[in-house]
Amino acid sequence: MQRATTDFVSRDVQGNVQGPAHPLFEAVQRALATKGWTVSELWRRSGVARSTITQWATQPRPPQSATVIAVADALGIAHEEALRLAGILESEPQPSSAGRPDVEDERLAALQAELEATLSKMSPRDRARWEAEMRREEVERLERWRRLLDGQPPISD
């Protein structure tokens, strides 16, 4: 799955400006009507400001993926679908160099969006701990590969 790269606005048949996240805005409006919620209720459940959601209709750039994920979670919309509607992910997977859809890129994009949403909810202290742990794990992984490539036996735990 490729990330959408262009910022744009378009106009509907009445000439009203529509941003790239307008389809998500419309999906949110439908979901709110179905659930009988107001935008204030969605704000309470998602933590995303009402003004942010309203701006999705016309803002010229796609919204932050963490914000989209928070709203999608509150409304029960699949993350990938919400990211597509927001203009963050392209609608169609792009072919890989082998000429076939690259499922791993699509999966990676969805996982990255989930990670961003999770990290945005962490306290600065917890995020710093998580980042330090990720660095430690990466150093250990690189050391194992270096030893393997140097013909040394792996270090046992």
Coordinates of N, CA and C in Angstrom, one line a residue, residues 23-95:
P23 N -14.1 12.3 2.0 CA -14.8 11.0 2.1 C -14.8 10.5 3.5
L24 N -13.7 10.7 4.3 CA -13.8 10.2 5.7 C -14.8 11.1 6.4
F25 N -14.8 12.4 6.2 CA -15.7 13.2 6.9 C -17.2 12.8 6.7
E26 N -17.5 12.4 5.4 CA -18.8 11.9 5.1 C -19.1 10.6 5.8
A27 N -18.1 9.7 5.8 CA -18.3 8.4 6.5 C -18.5 8.6 8.0
V28 N -17.8 9.5 8.5 CA -18.0 9.8 10.0 C -19.4 10.4 10.2
Q29 N -19.9 11.3 9.3 CA -21.2 11.8 9.5 C -22.3 10.7 9.4
R30 N -22.1 9.7 8.4 CA -23.0 8.6 8.3 C -23.0 7.7 9.6
A31 N -21.8 7.5 10.1 CA -21.6 6.6 11.3 C -22.3 7.3 12.5
L32 N -22.1 8.6 12.6 CA -22.7 9.3 13.7 C -24.2 9.2 13.6
A33 N -24.8 9.4 12.4 CA -26.2 9.3 12.3 C -26.7 7.9 12.6
T34 N -26.0 6.9 12.2 CA -26.4 5.5 12.5 C -26.4 5.3 14.0
K35 N -25.4 5.7 14.7 CA -25.2 5.5 16.1 C -26.1 6.5 16.9
G36 N -26.6 7.5 16.3 CA -27.3 8.5 17.1 C -26.4 9.4 17.9
W37 N -25.2 9.6 17.5 CA -24.2 10.4 18.3 C -24.1 11.7 17.7
T38 N -23.7 12.7 18.5 CA -23.3 14.0 18.1 C -21.8 14.0 17.9
V39 N -21.2 15.1 17.3 CA -19.8 15.2 17.1 C -19.2 15.3 18.5
S40 N -19.9 15.9 19.5 CA -19.4 16.0 20.8 C -19.2 14.7 21.5
E41 N -20.1 13.8 21.2 CA -20.0 12.4 21.7 C -18.8 11.7 21.1
L42 N -18.6 11.9 19.8 CA -17.4 11.3 19.2 C -16.2 11.9 19.8
W43 N -16.1 13.2 20.1 CA -15.0 13.8 20.7 C -14.7 13.2 22.1
R44 N -15.8 13.0 22.8 CA -15.6 12.3 24.2 C -15.0 10.9 24.1
R45 N -15.5 10.2 23.1 CA -15.0 8.8 22.9 C -13.7 8.6 22.2
S46 N -13.3 9.6 21.4 CA -12.1 9.4 20.6 C -11.0 10.3 21.1
G47 N -11.3 11.4 21.8 CA -10.3 12.4 22.2 C -9.9 13.4 21.1
V48 N -10.6 13.3 19.9 CA -10.3 14.1 18.8 C -11.3 15.3 18.8
A49 N -10.7 16.5 18.7 CA -11.6 17.7 18.8 C -12.6 17.8 17.7
R50 N -13.7 18.4 18.1 CA -14.8 18.5 17.1 C -14.3 19.4 15.9
S51 N -13.6 20.4 16.1 CA -13.1 21.3 15.0 C -12.2 20.5 14.1
T52 N -11.4 19.6 14.6 CA -10.5 18.8 13.8 C -11.3 17.9 12.8
I53 N -12.3 17.3 13.4 CA -13.2 16.4 12.5 C -13.9 17.3 11.5
T54 N -14.4 18.4 11.9 CA -15.1 19.3 10.9 C -14.2 19.8 9.8
Q55 N -12.9 20.0 10.1 CA -11.9 20.5 9.1 C -11.6 19.5 8.1
W56 N -11.9 18.2 8.4 CA -11.6 17.1 7.4 C -12.4 17.4 6.1
A57 N -13.5 18.0 6.2 CA -14.3 18.3 5.0 C -13.6 19.1 3.9
T58 N -12.8 20.1 4.4 CA -12.2 21.1 3.5 C -10.7 21.3 3.5
Q59 N -10.0 20.8 4.6 CA -8.6 21.1 4.7 C -7.8 20.5 3.5
P60 N -6.8 21.2 3.1 CA -6.1 20.8 1.8 C -5.2 19.6 2.0
R61 N -4.9 19.2 3.2 CA -4.0 18.1 3.4 C -4.7 16.9 4.2
P62 N -4.2 15.7 4.0 CA -4.8 14.6 4.8 C -4.5 14.8 6.3
P63 N -5.4 14.3 7.1 CA -5.1 14.5 8.6 C -4.0 13.5 9.1
Q64 N -3.7 13.7 10.3 CA -2.7 12.8 11.0 C -3.3 11.4 11.1
S65 N -2.5 10.4 10.8 CA -3.0 9.0 10.9 C -3.5 8.6 12.3
A66 N -2.8 9.1 13.3 CA -3.2 8.8 14.7 C -4.6 9.3 15.0
T67 N -4.9 10.5 14.5 CA -6.2 11.1 14.7 C -7.3 10.3 14.0
V68 N -6.9 9.9 12.7 CA -7.9 9.1 12.0 C -8.1 7.7 12.7
I69 N -7.1 7.1 13.2 CA -7.2 5.8 13.9 C -8.1 6.0 15.1
A70 N -7.9 7.1 15.9 CA -8.7 7.3 17.1 C -10.1 7.4 16.8
V71 N -10.5 8.1 15.7 CA -11.9 8.3 15.3 C -12.4 6.9 14.8
A72 N -11.6 6.2 14.0 CA -12.0 4.9 13.5 C -12.3 4.0 14.6
D73 N -11.5 3.9 15.6 CA -11.7 3.0 16.8 C -13.0 3.4 17.5
A74 N -13.2 4.6 17.7 CA -14.5 5.1 18.4 C -15.7 4.7 17.6
L75 N -15.6 4.7 16.2 CA -16.8 4.4 15.4 C -16.9 3.0 14.9
G76 N -15.8 2.2 15.1 CA -15.8 0.8 14.7 C -15.5 0.7 13.2
I77 N -14.7 1.7 12.6 CA -14.4 1.7 11.2 C -13.0 1.0 11.1
A78 N -12.8 0.1 10.2 CA -11.5 -0.5 10.0 C -10.4 0.5 9.7
H79 N -9.3 0.3 10.3 CA -8.2 1.3 10.2 C -7.8 1.6 8.7
E80 N -7.6 0.5 8.0 CA -7.2 0.7 6.6 C -8.2 1.4 5.8
E81 N -9.5 1.1 6.0 CA -10.5 1.8 5.3 C -10.5 3.3 5.7
A82 N -10.4 3.6 6.9 CA -10.4 5.0 7.4 C -9.2 5.8 6.8
L83 N -8.0 5.1 6.8 CA -6.8 5.7 6.2 C -7.0 6.0 4.7
R84 N -7.7 5.1 4.0 CA -7.9 5.3 2.6 C -8.9 6.5 2.4
L85 N -10.0 6.5 3.2 CA -11.0 7.6 3.1 C -10.4 8.9 3.4
A86 N -9.4 8.9 4.3 CA -8.7 10.2 4.7 C -7.7 10.7 3.7
G87 N -7.4 9.9 2.7 CA -6.4 10.3 1.7 C -5.0 10.0 2.2
I88 N -4.8 9.2 3.2 CA -3.5 8.9 3.7 C -2.9 7.8 2.9
L89 N -3.7 6.8 2.6 CA -3.3 5.6 1.8 C -4.0 5.7 0.5
E90 N -3.3 5.3 -0.6 CA -3.9 5.3 -1.9 C -5.0 4.2 -1.9
S91 N -6.0 4.4 -2.8 CA -7.1 3.4 -2.9 C -6.7 2.1 -3.4
E92 N -5.8 2.1 -4.4 CA -5.3 0.8 -5.0 C -3.9 0.5 -4.6
P93 N -3.6 -0.7 -4.3 CA -2.2 -1.0 -4.0 C -1.4 -0.9 -5.3
Q94 N -0.2 -0.4 -5.2 CA 0.7 -0.2 -6.3 C 1.5 -1.5 -6.5
P95 N 1.8 -1.8 -7.8 CA 2.5 -3.0 -8.0 C 4.0 -2.9 -7.5

